[in-house]
Coordinates of C-alpha atoms in Angstrom, one line a residue:
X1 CA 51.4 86.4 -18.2
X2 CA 50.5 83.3 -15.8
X3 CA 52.3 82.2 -13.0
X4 CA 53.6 79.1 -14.5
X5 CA 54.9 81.2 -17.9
X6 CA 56.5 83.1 -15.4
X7 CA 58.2 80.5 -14.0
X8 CA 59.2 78.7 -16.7
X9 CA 60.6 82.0 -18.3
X10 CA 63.1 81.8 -15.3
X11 CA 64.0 78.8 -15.3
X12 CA 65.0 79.0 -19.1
X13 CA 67.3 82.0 -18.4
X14 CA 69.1 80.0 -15.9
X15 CA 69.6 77.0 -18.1
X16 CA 70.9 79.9 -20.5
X17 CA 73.2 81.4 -17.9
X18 CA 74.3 78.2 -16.5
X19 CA 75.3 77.4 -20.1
X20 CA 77.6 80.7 -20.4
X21 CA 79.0 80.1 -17.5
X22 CA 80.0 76.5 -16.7
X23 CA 82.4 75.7 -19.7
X24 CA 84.2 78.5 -19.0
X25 CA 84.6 77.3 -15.1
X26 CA 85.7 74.2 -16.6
X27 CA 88.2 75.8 -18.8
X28 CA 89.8 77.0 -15.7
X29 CA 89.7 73.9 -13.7
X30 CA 91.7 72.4 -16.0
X31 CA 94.0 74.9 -16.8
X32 CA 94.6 74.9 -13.0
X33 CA 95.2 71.1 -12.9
X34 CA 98.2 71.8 -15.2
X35 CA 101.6 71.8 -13.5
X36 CA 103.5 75.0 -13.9
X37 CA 106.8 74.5 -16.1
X38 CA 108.6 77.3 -17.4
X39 CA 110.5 76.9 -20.9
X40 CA 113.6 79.2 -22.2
X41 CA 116.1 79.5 -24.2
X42 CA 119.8 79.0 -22.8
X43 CA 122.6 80.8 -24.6
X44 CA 122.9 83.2 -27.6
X45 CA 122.4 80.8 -30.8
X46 CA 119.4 83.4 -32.0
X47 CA 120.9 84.3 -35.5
X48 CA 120.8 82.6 -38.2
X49 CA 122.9 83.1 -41.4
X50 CA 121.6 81.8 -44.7
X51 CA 122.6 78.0 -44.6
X52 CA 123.8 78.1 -41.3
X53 CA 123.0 75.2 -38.4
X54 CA 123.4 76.0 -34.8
X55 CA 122.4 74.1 -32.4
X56 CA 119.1 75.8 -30.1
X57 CA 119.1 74.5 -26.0
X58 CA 115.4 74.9 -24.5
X59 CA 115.9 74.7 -20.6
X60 CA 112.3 73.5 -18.8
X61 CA 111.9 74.2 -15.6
X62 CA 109.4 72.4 -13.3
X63 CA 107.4 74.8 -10.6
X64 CA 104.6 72.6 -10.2
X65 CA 105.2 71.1 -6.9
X66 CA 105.3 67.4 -8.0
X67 CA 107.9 64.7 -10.3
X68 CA 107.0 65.0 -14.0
X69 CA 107.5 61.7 -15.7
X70 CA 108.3 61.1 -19.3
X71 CA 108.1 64.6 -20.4
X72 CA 108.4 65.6 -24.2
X73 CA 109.4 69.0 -25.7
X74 CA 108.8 69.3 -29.2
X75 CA 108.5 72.6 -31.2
X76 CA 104.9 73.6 -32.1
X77 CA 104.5 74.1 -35.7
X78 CA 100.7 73.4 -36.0
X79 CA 99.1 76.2 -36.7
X80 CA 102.2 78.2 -38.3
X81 CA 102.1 79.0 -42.1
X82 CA 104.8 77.9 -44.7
X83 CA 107.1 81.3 -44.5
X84 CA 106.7 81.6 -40.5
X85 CA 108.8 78.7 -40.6
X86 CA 112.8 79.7 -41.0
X87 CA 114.4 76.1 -40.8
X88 CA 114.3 73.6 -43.0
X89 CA 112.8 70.2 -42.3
X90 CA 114.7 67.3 -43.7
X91 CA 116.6 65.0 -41.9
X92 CA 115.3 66.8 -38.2
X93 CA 113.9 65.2 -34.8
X94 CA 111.4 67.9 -33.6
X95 CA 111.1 65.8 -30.5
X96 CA 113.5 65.3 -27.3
X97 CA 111.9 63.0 -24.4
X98 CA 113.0 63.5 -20.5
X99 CA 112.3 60.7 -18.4
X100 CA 112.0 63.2 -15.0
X101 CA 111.9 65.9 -13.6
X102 CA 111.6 67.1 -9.8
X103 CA 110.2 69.9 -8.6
X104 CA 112.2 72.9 -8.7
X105 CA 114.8 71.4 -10.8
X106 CA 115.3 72.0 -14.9
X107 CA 116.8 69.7 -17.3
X108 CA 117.7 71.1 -21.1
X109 CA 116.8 69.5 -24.6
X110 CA 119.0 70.5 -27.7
X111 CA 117.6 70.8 -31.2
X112 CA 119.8 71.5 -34.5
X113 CA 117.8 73.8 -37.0
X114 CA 119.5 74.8 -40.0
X115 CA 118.3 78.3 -41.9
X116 CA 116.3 77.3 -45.2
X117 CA 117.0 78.7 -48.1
X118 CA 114.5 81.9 -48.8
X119 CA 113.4 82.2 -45.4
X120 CA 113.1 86.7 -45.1
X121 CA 115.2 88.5 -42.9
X122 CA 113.3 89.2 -39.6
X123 CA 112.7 87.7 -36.4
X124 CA 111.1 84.5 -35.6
X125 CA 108.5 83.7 -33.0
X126 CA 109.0 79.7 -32.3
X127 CA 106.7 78.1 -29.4
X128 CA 108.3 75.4 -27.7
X129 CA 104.9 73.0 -26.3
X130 CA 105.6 70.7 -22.9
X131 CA 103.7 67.6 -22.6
X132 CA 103.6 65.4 -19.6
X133 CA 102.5 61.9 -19.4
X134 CA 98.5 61.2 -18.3
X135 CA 97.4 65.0 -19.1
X136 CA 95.9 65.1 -22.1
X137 CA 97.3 68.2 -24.5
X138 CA 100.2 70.7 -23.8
X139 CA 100.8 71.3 -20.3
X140 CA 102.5 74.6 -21.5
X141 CA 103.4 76.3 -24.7
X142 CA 106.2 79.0 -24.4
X143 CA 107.8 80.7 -27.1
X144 CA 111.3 81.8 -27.8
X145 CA 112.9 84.2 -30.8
X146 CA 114.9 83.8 -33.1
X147 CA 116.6 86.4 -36.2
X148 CA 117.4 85.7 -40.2
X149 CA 120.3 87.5 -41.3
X150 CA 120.5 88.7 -45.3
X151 CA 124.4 88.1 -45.3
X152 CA 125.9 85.1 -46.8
X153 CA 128.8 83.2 -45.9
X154 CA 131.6 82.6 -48.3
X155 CA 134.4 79.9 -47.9
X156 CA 137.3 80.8 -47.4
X157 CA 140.2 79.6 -49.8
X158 CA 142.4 77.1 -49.0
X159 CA 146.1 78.7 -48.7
X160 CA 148.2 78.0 -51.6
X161 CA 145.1 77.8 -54.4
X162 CA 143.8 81.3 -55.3
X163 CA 140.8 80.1 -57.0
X164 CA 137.6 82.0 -56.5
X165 CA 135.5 78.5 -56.7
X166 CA 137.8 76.1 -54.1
X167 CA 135.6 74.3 -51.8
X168 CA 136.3 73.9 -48.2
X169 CA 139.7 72.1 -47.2
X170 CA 139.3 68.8 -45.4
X171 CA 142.1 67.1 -43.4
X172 CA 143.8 64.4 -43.0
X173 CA 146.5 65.3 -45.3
X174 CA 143.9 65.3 -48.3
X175 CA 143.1 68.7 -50.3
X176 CA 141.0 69.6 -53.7
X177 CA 139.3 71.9 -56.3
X178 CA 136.4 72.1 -58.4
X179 CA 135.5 73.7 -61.4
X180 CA 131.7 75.2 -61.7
X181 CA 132.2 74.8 -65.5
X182 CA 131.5 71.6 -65.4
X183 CA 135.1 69.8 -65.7
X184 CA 137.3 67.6 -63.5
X185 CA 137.7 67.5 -59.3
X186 CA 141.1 66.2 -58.3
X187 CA 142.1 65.3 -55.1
X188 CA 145.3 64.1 -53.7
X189 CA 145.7 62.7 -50.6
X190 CA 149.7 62.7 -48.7
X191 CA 152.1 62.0 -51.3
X192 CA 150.0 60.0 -53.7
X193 CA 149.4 61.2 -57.8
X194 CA 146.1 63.0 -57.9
X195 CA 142.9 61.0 -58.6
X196 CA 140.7 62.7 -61.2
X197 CA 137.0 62.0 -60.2
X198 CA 134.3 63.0 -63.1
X199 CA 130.7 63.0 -63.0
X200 CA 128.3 63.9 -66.1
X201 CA 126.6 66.7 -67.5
X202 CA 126.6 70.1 -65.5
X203 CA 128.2 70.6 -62.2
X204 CA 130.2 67.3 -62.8
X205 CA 133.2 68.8 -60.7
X206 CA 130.4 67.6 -57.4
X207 CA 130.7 71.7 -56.8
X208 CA 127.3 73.6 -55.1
X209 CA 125.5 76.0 -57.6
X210 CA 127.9 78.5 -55.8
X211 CA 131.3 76.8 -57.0
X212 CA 132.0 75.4 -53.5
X213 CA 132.9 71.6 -53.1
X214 CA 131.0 70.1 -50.1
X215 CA 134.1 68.2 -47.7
X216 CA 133.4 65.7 -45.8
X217 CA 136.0 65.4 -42.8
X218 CA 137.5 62.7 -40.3
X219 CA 137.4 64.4 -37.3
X220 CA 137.9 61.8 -34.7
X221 CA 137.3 58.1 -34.0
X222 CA 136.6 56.3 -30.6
X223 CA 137.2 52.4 -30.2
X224 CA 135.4 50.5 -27.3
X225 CA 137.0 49.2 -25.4
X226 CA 139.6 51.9 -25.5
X227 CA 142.6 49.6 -25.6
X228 CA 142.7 47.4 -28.7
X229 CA 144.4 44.4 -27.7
X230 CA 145.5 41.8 -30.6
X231 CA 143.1 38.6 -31.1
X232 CA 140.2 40.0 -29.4
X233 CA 137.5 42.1 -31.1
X234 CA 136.5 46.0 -30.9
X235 CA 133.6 48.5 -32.2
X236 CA 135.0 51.4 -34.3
X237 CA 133.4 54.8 -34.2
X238 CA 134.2 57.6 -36.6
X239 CA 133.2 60.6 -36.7
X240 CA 132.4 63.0 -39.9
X241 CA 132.0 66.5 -40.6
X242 CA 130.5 68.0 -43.7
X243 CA 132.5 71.1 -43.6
X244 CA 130.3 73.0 -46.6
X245 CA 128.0 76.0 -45.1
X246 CA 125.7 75.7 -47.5
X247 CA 125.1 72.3 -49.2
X248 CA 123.9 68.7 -47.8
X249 CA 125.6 65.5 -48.6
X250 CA 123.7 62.0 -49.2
X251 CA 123.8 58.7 -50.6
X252 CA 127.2 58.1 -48.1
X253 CA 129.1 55.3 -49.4
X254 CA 132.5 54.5 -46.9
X255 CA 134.6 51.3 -47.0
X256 CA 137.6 50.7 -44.9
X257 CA 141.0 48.9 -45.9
X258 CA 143.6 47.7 -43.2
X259 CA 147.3 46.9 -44.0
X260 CA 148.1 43.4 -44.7
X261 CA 150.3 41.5 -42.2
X262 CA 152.1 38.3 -42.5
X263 CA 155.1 36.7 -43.8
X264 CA 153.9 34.7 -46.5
X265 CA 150.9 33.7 -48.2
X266 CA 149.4 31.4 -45.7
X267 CA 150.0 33.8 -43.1
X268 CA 149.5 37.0 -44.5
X269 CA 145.7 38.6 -43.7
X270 CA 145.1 42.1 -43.4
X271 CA 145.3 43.6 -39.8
X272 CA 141.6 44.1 -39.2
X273 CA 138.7 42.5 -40.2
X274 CA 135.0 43.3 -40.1
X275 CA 133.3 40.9 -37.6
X276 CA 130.1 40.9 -40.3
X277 CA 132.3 39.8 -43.5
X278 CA 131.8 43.4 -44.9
X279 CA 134.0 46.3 -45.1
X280 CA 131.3 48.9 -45.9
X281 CA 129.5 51.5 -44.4
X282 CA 126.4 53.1 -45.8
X283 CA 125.2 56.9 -44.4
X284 CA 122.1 58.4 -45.8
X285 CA 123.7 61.7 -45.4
X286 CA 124.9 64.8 -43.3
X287 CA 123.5 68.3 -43.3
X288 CA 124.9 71.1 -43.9
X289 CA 127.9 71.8 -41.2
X290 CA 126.3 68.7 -39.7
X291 CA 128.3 65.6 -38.1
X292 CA 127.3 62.1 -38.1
X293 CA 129.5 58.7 -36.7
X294 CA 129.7 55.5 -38.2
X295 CA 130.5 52.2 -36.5
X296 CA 132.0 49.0 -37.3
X297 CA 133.0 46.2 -35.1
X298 CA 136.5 44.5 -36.4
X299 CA 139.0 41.7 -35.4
X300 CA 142.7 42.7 -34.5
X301 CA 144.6 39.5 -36.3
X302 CA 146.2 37.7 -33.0
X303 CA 149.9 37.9 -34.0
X304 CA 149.9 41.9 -34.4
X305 CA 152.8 43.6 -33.0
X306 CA 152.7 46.1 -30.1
X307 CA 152.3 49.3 -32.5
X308 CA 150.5 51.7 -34.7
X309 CA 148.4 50.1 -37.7
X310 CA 147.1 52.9 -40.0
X311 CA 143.3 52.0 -41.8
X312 CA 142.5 53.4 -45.1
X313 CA 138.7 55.1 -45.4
X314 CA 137.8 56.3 -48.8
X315 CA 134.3 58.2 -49.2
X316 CA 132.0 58.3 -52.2
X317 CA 129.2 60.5 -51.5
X318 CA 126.7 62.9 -53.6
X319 CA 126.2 66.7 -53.4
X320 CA 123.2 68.7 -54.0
X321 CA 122.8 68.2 -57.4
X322 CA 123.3 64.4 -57.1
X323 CA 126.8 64.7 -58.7
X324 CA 130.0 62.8 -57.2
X325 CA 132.3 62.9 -55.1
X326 CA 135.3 60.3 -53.9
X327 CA 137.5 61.2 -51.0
X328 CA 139.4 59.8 -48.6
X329 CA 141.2 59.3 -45.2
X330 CA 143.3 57.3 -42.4
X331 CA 143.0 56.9 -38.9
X332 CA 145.7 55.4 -36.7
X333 CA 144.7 52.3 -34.7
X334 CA 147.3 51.4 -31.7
X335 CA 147.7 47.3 -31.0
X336 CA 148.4 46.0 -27.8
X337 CA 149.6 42.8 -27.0
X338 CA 148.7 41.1 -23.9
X339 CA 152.0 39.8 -21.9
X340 CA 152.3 36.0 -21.4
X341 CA 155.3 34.4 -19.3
X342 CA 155.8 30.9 -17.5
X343 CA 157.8 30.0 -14.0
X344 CA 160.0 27.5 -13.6
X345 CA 159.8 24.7 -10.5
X346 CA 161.6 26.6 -7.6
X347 CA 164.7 24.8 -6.7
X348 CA 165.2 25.5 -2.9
X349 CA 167.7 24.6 -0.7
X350 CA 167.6 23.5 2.0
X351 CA 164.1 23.9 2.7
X352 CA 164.4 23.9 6.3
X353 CA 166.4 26.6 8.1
X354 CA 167.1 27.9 11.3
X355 CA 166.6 31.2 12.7
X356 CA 169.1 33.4 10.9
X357 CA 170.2 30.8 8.6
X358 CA 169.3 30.9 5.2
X359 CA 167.7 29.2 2.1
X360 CA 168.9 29.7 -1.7
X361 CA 165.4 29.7 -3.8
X362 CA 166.1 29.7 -7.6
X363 CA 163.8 29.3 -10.5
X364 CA 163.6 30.6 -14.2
X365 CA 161.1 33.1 -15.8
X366 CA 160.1 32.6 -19.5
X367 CA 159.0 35.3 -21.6
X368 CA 155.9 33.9 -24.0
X369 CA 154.6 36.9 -25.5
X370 CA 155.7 39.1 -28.2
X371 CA 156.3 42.2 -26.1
X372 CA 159.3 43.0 -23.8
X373 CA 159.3 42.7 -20.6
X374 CA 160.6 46.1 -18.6
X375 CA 162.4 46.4 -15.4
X376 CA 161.5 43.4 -13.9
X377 CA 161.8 42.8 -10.1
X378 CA 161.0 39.7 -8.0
X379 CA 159.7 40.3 -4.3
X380 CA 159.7 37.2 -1.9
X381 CA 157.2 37.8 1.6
X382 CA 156.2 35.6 4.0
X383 CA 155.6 34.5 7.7
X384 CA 159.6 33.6 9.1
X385 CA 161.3 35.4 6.9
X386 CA 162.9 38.5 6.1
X387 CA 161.5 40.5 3.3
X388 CA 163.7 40.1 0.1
X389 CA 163.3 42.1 -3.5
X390 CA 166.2 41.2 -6.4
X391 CA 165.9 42.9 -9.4
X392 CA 165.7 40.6 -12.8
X393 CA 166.2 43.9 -15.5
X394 CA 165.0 43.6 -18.8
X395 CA 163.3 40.3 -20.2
X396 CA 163.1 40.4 -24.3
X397 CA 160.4 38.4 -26.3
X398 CA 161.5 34.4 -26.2
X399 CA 163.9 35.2 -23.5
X400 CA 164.2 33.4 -20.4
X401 CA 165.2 35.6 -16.9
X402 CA 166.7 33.8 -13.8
X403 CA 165.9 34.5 -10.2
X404 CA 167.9 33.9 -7.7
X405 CA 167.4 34.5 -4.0
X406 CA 168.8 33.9 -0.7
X407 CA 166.0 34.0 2.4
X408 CA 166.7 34.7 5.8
X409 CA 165.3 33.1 8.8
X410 CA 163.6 35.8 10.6
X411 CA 161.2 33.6 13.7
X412 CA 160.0 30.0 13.6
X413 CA 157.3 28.6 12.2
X414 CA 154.6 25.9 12.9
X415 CA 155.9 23.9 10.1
X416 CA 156.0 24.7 6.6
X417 CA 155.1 28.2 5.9
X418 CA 153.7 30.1 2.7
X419 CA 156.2 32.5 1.0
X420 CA 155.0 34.3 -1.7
X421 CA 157.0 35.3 -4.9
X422 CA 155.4 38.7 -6.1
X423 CA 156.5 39.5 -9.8
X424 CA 156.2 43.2 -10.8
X425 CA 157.4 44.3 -14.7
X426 CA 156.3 47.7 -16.4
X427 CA 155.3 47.8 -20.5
X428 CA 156.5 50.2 -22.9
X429 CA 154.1 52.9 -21.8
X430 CA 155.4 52.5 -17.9
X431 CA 152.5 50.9 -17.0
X432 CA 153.2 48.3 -14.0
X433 CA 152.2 44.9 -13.3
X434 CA 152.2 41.8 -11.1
X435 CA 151.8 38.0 -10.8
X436 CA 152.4 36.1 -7.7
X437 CA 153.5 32.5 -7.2
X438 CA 153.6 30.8 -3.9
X439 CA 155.9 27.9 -2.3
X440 CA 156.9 26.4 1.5
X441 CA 159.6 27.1 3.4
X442 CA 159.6 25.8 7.6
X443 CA 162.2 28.2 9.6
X444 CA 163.4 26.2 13.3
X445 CA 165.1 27.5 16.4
X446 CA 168.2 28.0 16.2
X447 CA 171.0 25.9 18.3
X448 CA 173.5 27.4 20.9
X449 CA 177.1 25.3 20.4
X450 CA 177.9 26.8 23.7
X451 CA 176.1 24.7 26.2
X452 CA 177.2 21.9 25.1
X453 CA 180.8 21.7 26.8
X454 CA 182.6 20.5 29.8
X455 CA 182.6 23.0 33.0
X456 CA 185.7 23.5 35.0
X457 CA 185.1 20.9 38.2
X458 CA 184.0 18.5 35.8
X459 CA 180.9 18.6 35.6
X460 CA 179.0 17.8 32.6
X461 CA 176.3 20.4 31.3
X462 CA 173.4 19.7 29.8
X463 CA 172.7 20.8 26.3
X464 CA 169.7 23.2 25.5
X465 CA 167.3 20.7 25.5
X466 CA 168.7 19.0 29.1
X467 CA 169.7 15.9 27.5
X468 CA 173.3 15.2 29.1
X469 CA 175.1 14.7 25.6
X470 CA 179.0 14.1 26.3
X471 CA 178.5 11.5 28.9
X472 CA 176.9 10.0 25.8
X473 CA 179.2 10.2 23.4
X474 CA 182.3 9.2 26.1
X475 CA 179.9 6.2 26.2
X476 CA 180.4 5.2 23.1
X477 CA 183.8 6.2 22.9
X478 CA 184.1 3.2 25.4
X479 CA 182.5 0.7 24.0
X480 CA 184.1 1.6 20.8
X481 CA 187.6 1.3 22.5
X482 CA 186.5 -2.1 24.0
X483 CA 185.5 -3.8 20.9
X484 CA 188.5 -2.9 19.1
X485 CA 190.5 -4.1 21.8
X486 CA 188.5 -7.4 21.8
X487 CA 189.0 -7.4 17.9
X488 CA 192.9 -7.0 18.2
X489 CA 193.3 -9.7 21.1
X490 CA 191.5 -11.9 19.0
X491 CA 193.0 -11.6 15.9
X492 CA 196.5 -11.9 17.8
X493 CA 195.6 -15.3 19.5
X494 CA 194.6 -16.6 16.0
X495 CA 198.3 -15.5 14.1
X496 CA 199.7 -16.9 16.9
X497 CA 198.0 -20.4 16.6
X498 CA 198.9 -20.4 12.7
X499 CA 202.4 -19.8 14.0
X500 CA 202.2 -22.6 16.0
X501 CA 201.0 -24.6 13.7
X502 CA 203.2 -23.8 10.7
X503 CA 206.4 -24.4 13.5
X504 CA 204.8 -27.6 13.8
X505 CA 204.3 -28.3 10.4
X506 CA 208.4 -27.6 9.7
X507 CA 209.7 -29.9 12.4
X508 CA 207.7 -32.9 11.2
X509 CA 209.2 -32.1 8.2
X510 CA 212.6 -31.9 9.3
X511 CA 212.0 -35.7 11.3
X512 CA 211.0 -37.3 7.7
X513 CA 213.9 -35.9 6.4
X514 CA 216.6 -37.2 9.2
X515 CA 214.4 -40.9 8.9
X516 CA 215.5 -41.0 5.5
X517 CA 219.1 -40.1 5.8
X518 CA 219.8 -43.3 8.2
X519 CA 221.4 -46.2 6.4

């Protein structure tokens, strides 16, 4: 062999080598750019009966020394064949996003998984992949176990019905059978007469291929917000329960129906009404043991009493075998009303006092609203006087209360002063509240009556202020005395001169009469 063959021969088995060797290196390059999360199980949810749900918690926990940013844990089911698979399918989210997660810390993802039917008794390998946003692939697949029982579970009977093929019992006052021969369901619900619901052909009763009757339950309801107050407008949540082990329900039909209120026709409306003009509620459906919520938003009718209004929900739905079934329930729905009340002008009097004197303030409270008005109490504060509380008592519906207060004095003031009238009252439920309303009052100094008097030698005092006040008023007591004197004198003089004159008067007289006598 030449020397060139030679060296071409090595320099083809190091392209060779080099080619062995370098994808592998990059294998591992990018398996250690990966950050390190741990996943695993949290609890003891790992058996599954036939039919059963149960709810799986996968904890992940971040080691990689950095923030992970939109994470998403799914369950990896790519390369697993049809019977390695134990739960069924429909109706599932196989993915739950994080939006972080710091180093160190771990943050938990929930997944319901319901047993299918014919899935073998044995244990279950089920890989959990991690994916992190900006790294292409799983970051980290990690796999948990799970077990398939063989046993079944039977319902239980309801108490009082000792038929072998009674479906589960809802609530809500409501209970019912089903045949599996194909006849009539009733159902009764309170004190009413039984409905008979029929359907066609076989399993017409809306029973499971087992004889069971798949309930769907009211098992709660939230409003938002919390406190329903009459004339403004709320959301509705209920939530359901199918209470069946074993079967799914679908094709969800629900409407709603609230009491009527009013006192006539032009009044009367019912108590709530659907914001959207509709009363119905459509569900595709509920798994087996699953829950679900529906939501409406509604109107509370503004002249609702303060009290309980109860709302009809009736329920057709379809079982397994597409048969139906009608149900129904009520929820309780408590109204508040919103208190509304008016003051009077105050009436007060005087409105200037002195130090220690005091001021009667008066004014009337009306009561607007429809609710009663509890242990009401009316507290008057302010700069110059004393602090004063009277208690009002109880204020009925259209009923007007009277306040009536009498303020002390306490220091002056730089003229007119705020005083502040602080209502408090309580509502059925205890709860306080207040409403203020504010008015003047000016407080002055007060005035001693005991420098204004005549000492022993003589002397005349001053009064507080130094002004010398009796020399005043003998003053005027002179003056006074004078003119009336003057008055009398001359009023005197002039009687006398009409005396005078009428004397005068009478002796001319007299003189005509004597001139007429002589012959």
């Amino acid at each position: 062999m030449t020397k060139s063959r030679r060296v071409m021969a090595v320099i083809v088995a190091a392209l060779l080598i080099a080619a062995m060797i370098l994808p592998g290196l990059a294998v591992k390059a990018e398996a250690a750019e990966k950050p390190k999360v741990k996943v695993s199980l949290v609890g003891d949810n790992q058996t599954f009966e036939a039919g059963e749900t149960k709810t799986l918690t996968v904890q992940i926990t971040n080691n990689s020394g950095q923030k992970l940013n939109n994470v998403e844990v799914a369950p990896d089911m790519s390369k697993k064949k049809a019977g390695d698979w134990p739960f069924e399918k429909d109706w599932k989210q196989y993915s739950e996003k994080i939006d972080s997660v710091a180093d160190g810390e771990s943050k938990s993802v929930s997944f319901d998984f319901t047993r299918r039917e014919g899935a073998k008794r044995n244990s279950y390998t089920i890989p959990f992949s991690v994916y992190v946003q900006g790294i292409d692939g799983a970051i980290v697949t990690d796999s948990i176990f799970v077990y398939a029982k063989n046993e079944t579970v039977t319902p239980e009977p309801t108490p009082g019905d000792n038929s072998q093929n009674q479906g589960d019992a809802g609530n809500g006052g409501g209970s019912g059978s089903g045949s599996a021969d194909g006849g009539a369901m009733t159902a009764s619900v309170g004190n009413d007469e039984p409905a008979v619901y029929s359907g066609g052909g076989s399993g017409s009763s809306g029973s499971s291929s087992d004889g069971s009757v798949p309930r769907v339950i009211v098992t709660g309801f939230d409003t938002n917000p919390a406190e329903v107050h009459a004339g403004s407008d709320f959301t509705l949540t209920i939530h359901l329960k199918n209470t069946s082990k074993k079967t799914k329900v679908q094709n969800m039909l629900f409407e709603l129906q609230a009491p009527t209120e009013g006192s006539d026709e032009q009044t009367s409306a019912p108590a709530f009404l659907p914001t959207s003009g509709s009363n119905s509620i459509y569900l595709d459906g509920i798994k087996a043991d699953g829950t679900a919520d529906i939501s409406i938003t509604l109107n509370a009718k503004a002249n609702l009493l303060q009290k309980p209004y109860s709302i009809n929900l009736s329920m057709k739905y379809e079982g397994s075998q597409a048969t139906q079934i009608e149900s129904s329930s009520s929820i309780s729905i408590p109204v508040k009303q919103d208190a509304r009340f008016e003051f009077s002008e105050f009436e007060i009097s005087p409105q200037t006092i002195e130090v220690g004197g005091e001021a009667n303030v008066m004014c009337s409270l009306y009561n607007l609203g429809r609710i009663k008005l509890y242990n009401a109490k009316a507290r008057f504060e302010g700069n110059g006087i004393k602090k004063q509380e009277i208690f009002i008592g109880n204020v009925e519906a259209g009923a007007t209360g009277s306040i009536d207060a009498m303020l002390k004095g306490e220091k002056v003031t730089n003229g007119n002063s705020k005083i502040t009238m602080t209502l408090s009252y309580e509502d059925e439920s205890g709860n306080i509240s207040e409403t203020t309303k504010d008015f003047e009052l000016e407080v002055t100094e007060a005035v001693d009556d005991s420098d204004m008097h005549m000492n022993t030698d003589g002397d005349v005092e001053a009064g507080s202020s130094g002004f010398p006040v009796v020399p005043v008023v003998v003053v005027i007591a002179i003056i006074a005395g004078a003119v009336a004197a003057v008055v009398f004198v001359k009023k005197k003089k002039k009687k006398q001169m009409l005396n005078e004159e009428e004397e005068l008067l009478d002796e001319l007289d007299r003189s005509s009469e004597d001139e007429r006598e002589q012959p």
